[in-house]
CSV table of C-alpha atoms in Angstrom, one decimal:
chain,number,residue,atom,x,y,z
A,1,UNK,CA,7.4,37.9,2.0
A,2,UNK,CA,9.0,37.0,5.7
A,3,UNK,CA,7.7,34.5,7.9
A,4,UNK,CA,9.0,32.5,10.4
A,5,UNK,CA,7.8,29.3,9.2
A,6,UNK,CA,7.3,28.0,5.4
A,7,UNK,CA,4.8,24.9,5.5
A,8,UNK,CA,4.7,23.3,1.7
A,9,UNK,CA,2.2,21.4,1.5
A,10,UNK,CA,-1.9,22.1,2.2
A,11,UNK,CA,-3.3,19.0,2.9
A,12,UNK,CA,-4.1,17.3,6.4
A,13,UNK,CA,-0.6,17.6,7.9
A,14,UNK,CA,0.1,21.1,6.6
A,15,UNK,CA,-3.0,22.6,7.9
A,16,UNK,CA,-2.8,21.3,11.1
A,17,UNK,CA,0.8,22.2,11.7
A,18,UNK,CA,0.2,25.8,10.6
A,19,UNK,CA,-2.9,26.4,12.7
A,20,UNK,CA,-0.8,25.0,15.7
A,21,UNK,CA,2.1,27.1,14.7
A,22,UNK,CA,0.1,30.1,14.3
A,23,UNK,CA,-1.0,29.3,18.1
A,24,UNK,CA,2.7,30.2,19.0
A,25,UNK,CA,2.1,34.0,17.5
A,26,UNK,CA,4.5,32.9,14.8
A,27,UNK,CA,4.5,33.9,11.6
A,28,UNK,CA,3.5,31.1,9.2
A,29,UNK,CA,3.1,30.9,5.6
A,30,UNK,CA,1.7,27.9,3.6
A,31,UNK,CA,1.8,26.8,0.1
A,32,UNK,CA,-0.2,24.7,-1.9
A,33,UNK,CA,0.3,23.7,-5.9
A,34,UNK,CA,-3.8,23.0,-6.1
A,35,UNK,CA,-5.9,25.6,-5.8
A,36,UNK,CA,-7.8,24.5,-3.0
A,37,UNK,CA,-6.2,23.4,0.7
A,38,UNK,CA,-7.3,19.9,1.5
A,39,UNK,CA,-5.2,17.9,-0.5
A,40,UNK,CA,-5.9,14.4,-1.2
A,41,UNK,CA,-9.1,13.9,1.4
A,42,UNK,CA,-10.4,16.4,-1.0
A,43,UNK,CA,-11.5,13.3,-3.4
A,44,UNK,CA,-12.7,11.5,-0.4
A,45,UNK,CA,-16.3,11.3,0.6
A,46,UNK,CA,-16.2,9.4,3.8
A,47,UNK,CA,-13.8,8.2,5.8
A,48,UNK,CA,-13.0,4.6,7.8
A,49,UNK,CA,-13.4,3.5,10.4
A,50,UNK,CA,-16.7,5.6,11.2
A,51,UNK,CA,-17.5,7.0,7.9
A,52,UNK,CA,-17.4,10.8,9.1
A,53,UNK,CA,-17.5,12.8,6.1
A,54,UNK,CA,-13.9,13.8,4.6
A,55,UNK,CA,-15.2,17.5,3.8
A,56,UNK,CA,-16.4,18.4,7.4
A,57,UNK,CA,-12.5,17.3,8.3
A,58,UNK,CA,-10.8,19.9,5.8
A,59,UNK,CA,-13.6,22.5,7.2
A,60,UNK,CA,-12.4,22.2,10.5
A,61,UNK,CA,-9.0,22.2,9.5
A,62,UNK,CA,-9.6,25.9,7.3
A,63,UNK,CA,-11.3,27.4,9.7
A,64,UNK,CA,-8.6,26.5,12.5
A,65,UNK,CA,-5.7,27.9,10.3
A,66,UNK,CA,-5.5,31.8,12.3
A,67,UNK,CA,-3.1,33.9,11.1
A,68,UNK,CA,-1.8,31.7,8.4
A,69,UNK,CA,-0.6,33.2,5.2
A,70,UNK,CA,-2.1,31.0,2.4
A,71,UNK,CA,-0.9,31.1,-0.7
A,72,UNK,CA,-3.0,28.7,-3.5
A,73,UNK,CA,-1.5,27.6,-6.8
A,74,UNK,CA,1.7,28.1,-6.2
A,75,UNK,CA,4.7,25.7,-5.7
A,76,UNK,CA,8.1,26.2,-4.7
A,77,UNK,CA,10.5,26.9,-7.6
A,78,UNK,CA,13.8,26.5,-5.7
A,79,UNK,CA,14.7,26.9,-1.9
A,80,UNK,CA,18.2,27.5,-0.3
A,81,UNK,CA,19.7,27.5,3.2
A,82,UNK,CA,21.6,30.5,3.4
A,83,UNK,CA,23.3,31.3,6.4
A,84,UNK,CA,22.8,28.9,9.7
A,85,UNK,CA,19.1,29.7,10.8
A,86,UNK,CA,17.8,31.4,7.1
A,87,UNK,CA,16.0,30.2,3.8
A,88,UNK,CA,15.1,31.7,0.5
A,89,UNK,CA,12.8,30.1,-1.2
A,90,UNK,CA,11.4,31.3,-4.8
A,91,UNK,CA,7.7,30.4,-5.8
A,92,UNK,CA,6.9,29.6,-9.2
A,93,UNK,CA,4.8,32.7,-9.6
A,94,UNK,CA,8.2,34.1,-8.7
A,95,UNK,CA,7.4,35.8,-5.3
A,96,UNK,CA,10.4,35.4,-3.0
A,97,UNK,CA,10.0,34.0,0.6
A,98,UNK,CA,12.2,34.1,3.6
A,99,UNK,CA,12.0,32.3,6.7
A,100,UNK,CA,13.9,30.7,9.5
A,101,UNK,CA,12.9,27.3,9.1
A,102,UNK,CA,11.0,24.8,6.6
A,103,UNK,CA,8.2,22.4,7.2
A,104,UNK,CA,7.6,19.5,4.4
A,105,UNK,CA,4.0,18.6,4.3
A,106,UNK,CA,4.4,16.9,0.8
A,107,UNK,CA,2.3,14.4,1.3
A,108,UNK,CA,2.3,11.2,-0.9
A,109,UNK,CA,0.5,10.3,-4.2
A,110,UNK,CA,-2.0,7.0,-5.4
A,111,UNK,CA,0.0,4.7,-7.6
A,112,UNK,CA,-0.8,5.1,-10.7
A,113,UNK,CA,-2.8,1.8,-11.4
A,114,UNK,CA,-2.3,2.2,-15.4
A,115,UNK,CA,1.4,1.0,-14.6
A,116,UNK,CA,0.3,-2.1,-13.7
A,117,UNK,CA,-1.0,-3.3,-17.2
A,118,UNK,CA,-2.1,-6.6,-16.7
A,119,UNK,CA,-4.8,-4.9,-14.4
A,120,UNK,CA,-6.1,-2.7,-17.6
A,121,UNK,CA,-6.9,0.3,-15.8
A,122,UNK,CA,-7.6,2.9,-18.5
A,123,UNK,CA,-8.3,0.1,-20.8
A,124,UNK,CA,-11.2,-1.7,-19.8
A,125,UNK,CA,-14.6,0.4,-18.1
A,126,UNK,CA,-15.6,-1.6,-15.6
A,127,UNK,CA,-11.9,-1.5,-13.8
A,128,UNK,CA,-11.6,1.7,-11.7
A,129,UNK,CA,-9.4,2.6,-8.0
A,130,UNK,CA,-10.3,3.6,-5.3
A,131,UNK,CA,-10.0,7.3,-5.8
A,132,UNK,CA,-12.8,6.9,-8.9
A,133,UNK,CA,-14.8,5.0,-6.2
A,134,UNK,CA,-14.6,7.7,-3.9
A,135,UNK,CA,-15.3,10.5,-6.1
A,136,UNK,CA,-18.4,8.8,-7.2
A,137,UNK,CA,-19.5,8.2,-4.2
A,138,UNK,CA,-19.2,12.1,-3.4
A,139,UNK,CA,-21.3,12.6,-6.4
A,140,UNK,CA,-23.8,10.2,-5.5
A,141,UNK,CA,-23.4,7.9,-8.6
A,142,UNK,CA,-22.2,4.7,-6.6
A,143,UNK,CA,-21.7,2.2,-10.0
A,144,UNK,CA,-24.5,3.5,-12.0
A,145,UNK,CA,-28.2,3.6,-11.6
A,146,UNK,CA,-28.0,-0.6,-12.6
A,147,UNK,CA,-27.4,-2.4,-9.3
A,148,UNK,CA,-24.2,-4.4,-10.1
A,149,UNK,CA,-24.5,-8.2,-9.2
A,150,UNK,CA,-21.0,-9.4,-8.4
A,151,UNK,CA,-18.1,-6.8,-7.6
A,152,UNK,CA,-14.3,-7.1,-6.7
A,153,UNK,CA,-11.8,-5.5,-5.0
A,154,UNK,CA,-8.2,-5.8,-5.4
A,155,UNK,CA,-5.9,-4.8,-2.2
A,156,UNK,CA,-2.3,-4.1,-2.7
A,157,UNK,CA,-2.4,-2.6,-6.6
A,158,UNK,CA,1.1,-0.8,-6.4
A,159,UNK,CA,2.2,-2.0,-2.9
A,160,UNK,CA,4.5,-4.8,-1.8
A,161,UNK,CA,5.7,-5.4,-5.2
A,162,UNK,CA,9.4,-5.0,-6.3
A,163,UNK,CA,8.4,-5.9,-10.3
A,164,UNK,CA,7.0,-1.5,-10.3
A,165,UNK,CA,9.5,-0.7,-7.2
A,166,UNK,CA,7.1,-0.2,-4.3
A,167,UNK,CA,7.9,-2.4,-1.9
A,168,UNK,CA,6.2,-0.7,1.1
A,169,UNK,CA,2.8,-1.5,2.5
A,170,UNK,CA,0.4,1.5,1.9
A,171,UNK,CA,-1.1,0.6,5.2
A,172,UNK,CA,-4.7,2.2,4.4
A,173,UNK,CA,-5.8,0.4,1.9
A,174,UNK,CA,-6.9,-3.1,3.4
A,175,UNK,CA,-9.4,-1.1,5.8
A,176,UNK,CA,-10.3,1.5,2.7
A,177,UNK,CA,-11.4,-1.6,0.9
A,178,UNK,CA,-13.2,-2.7,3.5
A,179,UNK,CA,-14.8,0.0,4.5
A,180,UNK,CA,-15.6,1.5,0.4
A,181,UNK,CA,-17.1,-2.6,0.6
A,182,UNK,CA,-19.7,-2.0,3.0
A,183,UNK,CA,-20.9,1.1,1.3
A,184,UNK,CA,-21.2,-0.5,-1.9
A,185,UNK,CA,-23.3,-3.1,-0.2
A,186,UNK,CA,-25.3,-0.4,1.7
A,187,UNK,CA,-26.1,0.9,-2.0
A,188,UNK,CA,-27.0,-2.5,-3.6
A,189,UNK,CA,-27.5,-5.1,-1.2
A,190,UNK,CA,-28.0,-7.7,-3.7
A,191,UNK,CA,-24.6,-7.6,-4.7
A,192,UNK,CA,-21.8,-10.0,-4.2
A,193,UNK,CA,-19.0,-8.3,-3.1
A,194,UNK,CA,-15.5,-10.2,-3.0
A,195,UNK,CA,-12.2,-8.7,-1.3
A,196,UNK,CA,-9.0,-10.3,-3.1
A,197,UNK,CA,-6.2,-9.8,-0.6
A,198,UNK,CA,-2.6,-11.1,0.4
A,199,UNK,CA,-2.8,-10.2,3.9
A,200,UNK,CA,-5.1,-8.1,5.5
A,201,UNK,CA,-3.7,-5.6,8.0
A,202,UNK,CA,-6.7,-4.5,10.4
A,203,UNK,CA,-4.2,-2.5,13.2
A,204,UNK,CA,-5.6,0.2,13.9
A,205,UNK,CA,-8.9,0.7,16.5
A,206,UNK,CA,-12.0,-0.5,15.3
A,207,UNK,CA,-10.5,-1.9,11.7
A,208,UNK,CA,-11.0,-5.4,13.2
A,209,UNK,CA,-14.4,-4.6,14.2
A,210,UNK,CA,-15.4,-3.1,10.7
A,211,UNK,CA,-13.5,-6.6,9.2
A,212,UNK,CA,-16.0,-8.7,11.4
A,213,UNK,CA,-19.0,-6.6,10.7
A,214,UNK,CA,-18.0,-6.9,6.6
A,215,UNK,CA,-18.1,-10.5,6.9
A,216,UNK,CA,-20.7,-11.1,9.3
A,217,UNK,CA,-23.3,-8.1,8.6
A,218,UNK,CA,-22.9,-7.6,4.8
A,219,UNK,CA,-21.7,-11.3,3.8
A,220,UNK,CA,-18.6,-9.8,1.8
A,221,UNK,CA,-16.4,-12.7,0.7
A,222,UNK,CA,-12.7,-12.6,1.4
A,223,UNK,CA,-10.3,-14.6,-1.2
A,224,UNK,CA,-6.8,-15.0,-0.2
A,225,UNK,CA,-4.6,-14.7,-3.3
A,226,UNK,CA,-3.0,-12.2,-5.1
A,227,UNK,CA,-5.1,-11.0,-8.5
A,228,UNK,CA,-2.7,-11.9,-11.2
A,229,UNK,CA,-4.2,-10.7,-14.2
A,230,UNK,CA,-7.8,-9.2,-14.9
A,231,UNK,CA,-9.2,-9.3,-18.6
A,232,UNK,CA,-12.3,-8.5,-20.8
A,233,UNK,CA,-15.3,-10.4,-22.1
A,234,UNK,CA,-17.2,-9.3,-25.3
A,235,UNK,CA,-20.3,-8.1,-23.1
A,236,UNK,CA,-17.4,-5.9,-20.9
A,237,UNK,CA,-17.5,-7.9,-17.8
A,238,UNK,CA,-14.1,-8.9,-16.4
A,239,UNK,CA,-12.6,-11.5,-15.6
A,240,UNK,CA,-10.5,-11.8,-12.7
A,241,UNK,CA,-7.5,-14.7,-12.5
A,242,UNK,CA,-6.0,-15.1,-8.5
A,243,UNK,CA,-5.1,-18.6,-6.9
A,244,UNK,CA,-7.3,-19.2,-4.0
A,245,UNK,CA,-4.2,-20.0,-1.7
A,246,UNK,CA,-5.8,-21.9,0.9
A,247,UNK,CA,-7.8,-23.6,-1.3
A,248,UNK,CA,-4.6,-24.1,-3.3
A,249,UNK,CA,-6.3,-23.9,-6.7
A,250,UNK,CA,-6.2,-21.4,-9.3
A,251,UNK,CA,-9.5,-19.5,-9.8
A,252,UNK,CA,-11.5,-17.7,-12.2
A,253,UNK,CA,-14.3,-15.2,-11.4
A,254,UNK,CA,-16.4,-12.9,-13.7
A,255,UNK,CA,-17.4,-9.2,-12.4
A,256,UNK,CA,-19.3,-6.4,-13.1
A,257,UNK,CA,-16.9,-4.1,-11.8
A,258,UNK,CA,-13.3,-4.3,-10.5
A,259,UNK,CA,-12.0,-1.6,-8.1
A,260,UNK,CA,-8.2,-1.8,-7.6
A,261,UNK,CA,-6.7,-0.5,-4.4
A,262,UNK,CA,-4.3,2.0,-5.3
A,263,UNK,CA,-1.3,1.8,-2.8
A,264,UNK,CA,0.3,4.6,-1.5
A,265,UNK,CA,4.0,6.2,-3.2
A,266,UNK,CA,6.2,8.7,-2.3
A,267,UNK,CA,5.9,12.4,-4.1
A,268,UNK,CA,8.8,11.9,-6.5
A,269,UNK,CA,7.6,15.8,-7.8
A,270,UNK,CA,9.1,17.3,-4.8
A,271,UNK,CA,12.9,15.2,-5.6
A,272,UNK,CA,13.9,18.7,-6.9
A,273,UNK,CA,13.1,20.2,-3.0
A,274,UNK,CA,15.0,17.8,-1.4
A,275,UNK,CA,18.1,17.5,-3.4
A,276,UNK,CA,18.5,21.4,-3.5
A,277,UNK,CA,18.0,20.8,0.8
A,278,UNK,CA,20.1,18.0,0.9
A,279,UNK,CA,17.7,15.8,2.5
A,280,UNK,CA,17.8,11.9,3.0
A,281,UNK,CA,15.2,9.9,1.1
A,282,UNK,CA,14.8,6.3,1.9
A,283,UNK,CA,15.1,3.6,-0.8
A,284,UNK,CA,11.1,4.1,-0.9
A,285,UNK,CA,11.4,7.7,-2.2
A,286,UNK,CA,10.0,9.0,1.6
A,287,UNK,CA,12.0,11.3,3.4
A,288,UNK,CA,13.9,10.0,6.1
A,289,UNK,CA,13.6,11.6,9.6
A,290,UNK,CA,16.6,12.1,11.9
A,291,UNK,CA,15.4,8.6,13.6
A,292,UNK,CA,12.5,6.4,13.9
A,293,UNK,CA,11.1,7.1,17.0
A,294,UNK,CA,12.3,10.0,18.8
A,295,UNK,CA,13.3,12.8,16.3
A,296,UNK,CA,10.7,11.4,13.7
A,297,UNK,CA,10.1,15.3,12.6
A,298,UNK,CA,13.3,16.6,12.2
A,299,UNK,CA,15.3,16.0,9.2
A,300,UNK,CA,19.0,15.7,8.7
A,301,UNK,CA,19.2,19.6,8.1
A,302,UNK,CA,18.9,21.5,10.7
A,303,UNK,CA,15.7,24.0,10.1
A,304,UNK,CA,14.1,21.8,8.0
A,305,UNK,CA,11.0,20.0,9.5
A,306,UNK,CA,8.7,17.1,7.7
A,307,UNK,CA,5.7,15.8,9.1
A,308,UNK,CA,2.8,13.6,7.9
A,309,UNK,CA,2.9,11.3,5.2
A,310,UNK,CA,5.9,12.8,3.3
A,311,UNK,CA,8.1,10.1,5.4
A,312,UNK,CA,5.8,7.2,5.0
A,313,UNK,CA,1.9,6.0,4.8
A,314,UNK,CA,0.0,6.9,7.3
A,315,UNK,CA,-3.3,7.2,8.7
A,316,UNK,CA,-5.4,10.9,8.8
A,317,UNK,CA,-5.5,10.6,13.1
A,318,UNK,CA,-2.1,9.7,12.8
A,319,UNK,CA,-1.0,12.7,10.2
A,320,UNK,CA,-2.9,15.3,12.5
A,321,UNK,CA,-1.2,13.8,16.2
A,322,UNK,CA,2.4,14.5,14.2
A,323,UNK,CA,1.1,17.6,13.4
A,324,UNK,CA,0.6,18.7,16.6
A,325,UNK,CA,4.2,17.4,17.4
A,326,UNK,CA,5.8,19.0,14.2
A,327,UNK,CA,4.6,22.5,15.8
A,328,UNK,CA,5.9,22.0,18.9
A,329,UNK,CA,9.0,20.6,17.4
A,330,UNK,CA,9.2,24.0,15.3
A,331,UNK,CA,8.2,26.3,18.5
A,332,UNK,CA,11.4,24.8,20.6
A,333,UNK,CA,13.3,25.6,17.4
A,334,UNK,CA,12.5,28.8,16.7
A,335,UNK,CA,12.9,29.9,20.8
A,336,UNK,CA,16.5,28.2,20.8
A,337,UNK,CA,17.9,29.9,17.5
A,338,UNK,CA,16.2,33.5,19.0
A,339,UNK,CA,18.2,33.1,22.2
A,340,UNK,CA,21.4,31.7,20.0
B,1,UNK,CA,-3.7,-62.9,18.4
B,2,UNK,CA,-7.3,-62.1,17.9
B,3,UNK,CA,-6.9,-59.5,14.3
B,4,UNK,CA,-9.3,-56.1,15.1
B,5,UNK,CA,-8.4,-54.9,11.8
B,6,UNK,CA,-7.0,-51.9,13.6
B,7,UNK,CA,-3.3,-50.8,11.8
B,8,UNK,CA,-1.0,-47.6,12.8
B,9,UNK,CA,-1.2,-44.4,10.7
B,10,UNK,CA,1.8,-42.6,9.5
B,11,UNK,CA,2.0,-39.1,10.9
B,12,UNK,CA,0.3,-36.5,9.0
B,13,UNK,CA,1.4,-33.3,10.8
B,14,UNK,CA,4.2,-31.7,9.3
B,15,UNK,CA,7.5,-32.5,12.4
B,16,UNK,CA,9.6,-29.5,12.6
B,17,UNK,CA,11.5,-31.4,15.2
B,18,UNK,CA,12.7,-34.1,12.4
B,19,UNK,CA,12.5,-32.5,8.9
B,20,UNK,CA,14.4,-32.7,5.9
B,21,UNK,CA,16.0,-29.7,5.7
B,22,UNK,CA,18.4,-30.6,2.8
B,23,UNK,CA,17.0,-29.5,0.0
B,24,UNK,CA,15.7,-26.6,1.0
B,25,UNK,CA,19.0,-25.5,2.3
B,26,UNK,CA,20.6,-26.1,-0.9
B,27,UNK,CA,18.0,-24.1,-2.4
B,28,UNK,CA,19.0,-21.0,0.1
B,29,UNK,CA,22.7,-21.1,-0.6
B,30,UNK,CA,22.0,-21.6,-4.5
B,31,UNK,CA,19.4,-18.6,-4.8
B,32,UNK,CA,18.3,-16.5,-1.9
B,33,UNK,CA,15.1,-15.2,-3.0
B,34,UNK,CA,13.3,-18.8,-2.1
B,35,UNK,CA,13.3,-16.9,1.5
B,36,UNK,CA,11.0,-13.8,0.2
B,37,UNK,CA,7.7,-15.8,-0.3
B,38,UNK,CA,5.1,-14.0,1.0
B,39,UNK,CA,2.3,-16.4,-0.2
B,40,UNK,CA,0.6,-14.7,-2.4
B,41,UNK,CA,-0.4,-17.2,-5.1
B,42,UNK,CA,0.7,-15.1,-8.4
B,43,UNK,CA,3.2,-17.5,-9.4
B,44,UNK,CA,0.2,-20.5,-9.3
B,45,UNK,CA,-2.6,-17.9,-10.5
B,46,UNK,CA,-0.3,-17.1,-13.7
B,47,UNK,CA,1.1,-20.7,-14.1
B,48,UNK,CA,0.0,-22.1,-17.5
B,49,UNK,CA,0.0,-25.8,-16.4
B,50,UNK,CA,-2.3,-25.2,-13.4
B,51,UNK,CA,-5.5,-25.3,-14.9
B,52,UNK,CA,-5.2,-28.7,-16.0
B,53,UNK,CA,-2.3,-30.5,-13.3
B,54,UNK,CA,-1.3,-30.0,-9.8
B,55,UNK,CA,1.6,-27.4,-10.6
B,56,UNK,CA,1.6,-24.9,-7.7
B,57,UNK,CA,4.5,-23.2,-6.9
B,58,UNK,CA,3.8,-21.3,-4.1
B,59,UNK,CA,3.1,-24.5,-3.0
B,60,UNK,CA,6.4,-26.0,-3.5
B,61,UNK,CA,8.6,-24.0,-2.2
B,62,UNK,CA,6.0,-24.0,1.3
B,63,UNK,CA,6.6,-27.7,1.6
B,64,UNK,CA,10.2,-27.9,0.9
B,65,UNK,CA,10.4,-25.4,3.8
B,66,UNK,CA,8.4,-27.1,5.8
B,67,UNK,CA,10.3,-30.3,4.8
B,68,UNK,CA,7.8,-32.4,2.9
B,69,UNK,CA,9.8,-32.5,0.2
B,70,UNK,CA,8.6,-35.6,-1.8
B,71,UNK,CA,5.4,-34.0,-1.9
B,72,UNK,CA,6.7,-30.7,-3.3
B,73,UNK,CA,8.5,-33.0,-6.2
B,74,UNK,CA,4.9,-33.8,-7.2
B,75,UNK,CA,3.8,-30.2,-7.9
B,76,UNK,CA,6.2,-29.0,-10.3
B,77,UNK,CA,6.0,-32.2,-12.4
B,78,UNK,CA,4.0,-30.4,-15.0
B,79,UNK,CA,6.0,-27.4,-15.1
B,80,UNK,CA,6.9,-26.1,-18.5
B,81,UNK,CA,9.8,-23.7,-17.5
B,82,UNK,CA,7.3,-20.8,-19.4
B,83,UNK,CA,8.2,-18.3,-16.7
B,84,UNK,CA,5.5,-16.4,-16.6
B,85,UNK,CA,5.4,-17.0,-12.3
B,86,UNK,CA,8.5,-15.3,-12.8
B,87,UNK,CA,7.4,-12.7,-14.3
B,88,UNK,CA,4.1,-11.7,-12.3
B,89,UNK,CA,6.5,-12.0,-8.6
B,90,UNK,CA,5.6,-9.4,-6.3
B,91,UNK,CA,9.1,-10.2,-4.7
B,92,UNK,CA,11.4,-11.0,-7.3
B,93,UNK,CA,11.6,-14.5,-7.1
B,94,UNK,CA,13.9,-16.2,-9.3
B,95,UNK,CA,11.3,-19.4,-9.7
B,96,UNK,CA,12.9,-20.9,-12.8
B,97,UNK,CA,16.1,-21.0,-11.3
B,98,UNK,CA,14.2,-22.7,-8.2
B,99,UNK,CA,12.5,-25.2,-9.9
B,100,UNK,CA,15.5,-26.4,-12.0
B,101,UNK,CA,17.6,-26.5,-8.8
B,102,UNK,CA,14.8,-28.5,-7.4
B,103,UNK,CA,14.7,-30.7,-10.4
B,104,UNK,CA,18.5,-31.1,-11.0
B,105,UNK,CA,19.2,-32.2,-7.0
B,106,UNK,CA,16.5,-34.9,-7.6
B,107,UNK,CA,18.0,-36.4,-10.7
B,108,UNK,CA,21.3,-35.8,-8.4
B,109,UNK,CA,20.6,-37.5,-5.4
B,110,UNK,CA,17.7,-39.5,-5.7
B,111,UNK,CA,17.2,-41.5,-9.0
């Protein structure tokens, strides 16, 4: 297969770059390992800060792909730059593509909150992430048909923390928790809900606003202090240990249901991709970009493009605006290698 | 003179102006990671003396920072060197290491 663009990656930032790609009249082709496009807003049910639902997003996203070759369950076995404007790249189904320049879309992945044992994920029930939050909500199961009477959540589970190697902010998660807070107290309003948080990071437009209104309008309680270890009682509650750091006090509080905020990591599944291209990754695992602020879409390879979260956390308006940039990017690319 | 019964007050407010920067200066050329605190609480959530004393480490190393160091002596005087604050650090803070520095420049200097 020929194209003149290879996007990997079908979430957010690979749809939207193909669809404004395809735009151009080029020829784009995108792959995705799953077997649906979407990516990880697939496992979303609504999103912050206005709780628009996460599957009318990826619907308007299908719908605006055009001409984009799609091609589902796939992933890219190997890729090479062969001359100065040409790649080969081999899928594992073992179709072979080649195109004049390369678009990253890789995305990142949850932490794994299991790593982080003293939080017993995957040993104890009653401690789930976010994602399992989300999903149930999707489903319409909330916590169960009994109303729960004291929840927590726990921001920065696999963020800001050397001791598993993730020293970056995940950047969504304080207004995630906030905003998957409210809807819990939407669905039991009898419940006490209480946010466990080293700093809360409310930057973007309307995040304060949602902040006041958890505080004010549902009465969810904010404790500063990092959750040091969660554990079990013999009815199955747990028990969460944090010091309450401007009370200066170590404290002790008993829950039906724990939800840890899984931070955001880089794809370390794609290191294979970017070693064969060459590319720089930062000593977070993201790709770097050529610079910061300029150039944030090119890479150190000429040809090869990266856009959305692949170089860092980042918020779904923000994915989709780089998007649009990545294509234009590509466009001036394409036009300047055609006319040598 | 007529006594009111009215006396001065010490100061309260921590003086960045006129602090006593020594200690905590020591403490930054001995071991650099008493810079990293983010404030997080882990190392006092985890600390097995702080359920029944004062020990607070985050604490400590706040006030020697700002200054206020006699009052930072005070909160590691239960410590048990157990480690576990070192264990549970988000940013690799070598807080043993601290609070023997601490503990070693006041048998030092002071007593």
């Amino acid at each position: 297969m020929e194209g003149d663009v290879l996007i990997i990656g079908g979430g957010p930032a690979g749809m939207e770059t193909a669809s404004r790609i395809s735009d151009f009249k080029r020829n784009v082709i995108l792959v995705e390992k799953e077997r649906e496009l979407g990516g990880h807003i697939l496992k979303w049910d609504r999103l912050f800060p206005d709780g628009i639902l996460a599957s009318d997003i990826t619907n308007e996203l299908k719908a605006s792909l055009g001409n984009t070759k799609v091609i589902l369950g796939s992933y890219l076995a190997s890729i090479e730059k062969r001359d100065d404007y040409h790649f080969v790249a081999q899928l594992s189904s073992g179709e072979i593509i080649r195109c004049s320049s390369v678009v990253l879309a890789t995305g990142f992945k949850l932490f794994p909150a299991q790593k982080k044992q003293e939080y017993g994920y995957g040993l104890y029930d009653r401690v789930i992430t976010n994602e399992d939050l989300e999903t149930r909500f999707k489903k319409s199961e909330g916590l169960g048909k009994e109303a729960p009477k004291r929840v927590g959540f726990v921001h920065c589970v696999g963020s800001r923390d050397e001791k598993i190697c993730n020293k970056q902010c995940s950047k969504l998660c304080c207004i995630t928790a906030v905003k998957q807070a409210i809807e819990l107290k939407q669905l039991y309003p009898d419940a006490e809900i209480f946010c466990f948080y080293m700093d809360l990071r409310m930057y973007g437009r309307g995040y304060e606003d949602l902040y006041l209104e958890a505080q004010s309008k549902y009465g969810i309680r904010f404790i500063r202090g990092r959750v040091s270890e969660i554990s079990q009682d013999q009815s199955g509650l747990v028990i969460v240990k944090a010091e309450d750091t401007l009370a200066s006090r170590p404290l002790k509080i008993t829950l039906d249901w724990v939800i840890l905020m899984a931070g955001i990591i880089s794809e370390r599944e794609n290191d294979y991709l970017t070693q064969q291209l060459s590319l720089q990754l930062g000593e977070d695992g993201f790709i770097n970009s050529l610079d910061p602020i300029i150039k944030t879409d090119q890479t150190n390879i000429p040809g090869v493009f990266v856009t959305g979260s692949a170089t860092g956390p980042k918020t779904l308006p923000e994915v989709l605006s780089e998007a649009r940039s990545t294509a234009l990017t590509v466009n001036e690319y394409l036009n300047k290698i055609k006319n040598g | 003179m007529v006594d009111f019964g009215f006396k001065l007050s010490s100061s309260n407010r921590i003086d960045l102006d006129s602090c006593d920067s020594d200690l905590f200066l020591k403490l930054k050329a001995e071991s650099g990671t008493i810079k990293q605190c983010i404030a997080c609480g882990s190392c006092a959530s985890s600390c097995s003396a702080a359920n029944f004393t004062g020990v607070n480490f985050r604490k400590t190393i706040l006030l020697i920072e700002r200054g206020k160091n006699e009052e930072a002596k005070e909160l590691i005087k239960g410590c048990m060197l157990c480690g576990k604050c070192t264990l549970v650090c988000p940013r690799g803070i070598n807080t043993r290491e601290i609070i023997l520095s601490i503990n070693q420049y006041y048998k030092k200097e002071r007593f």
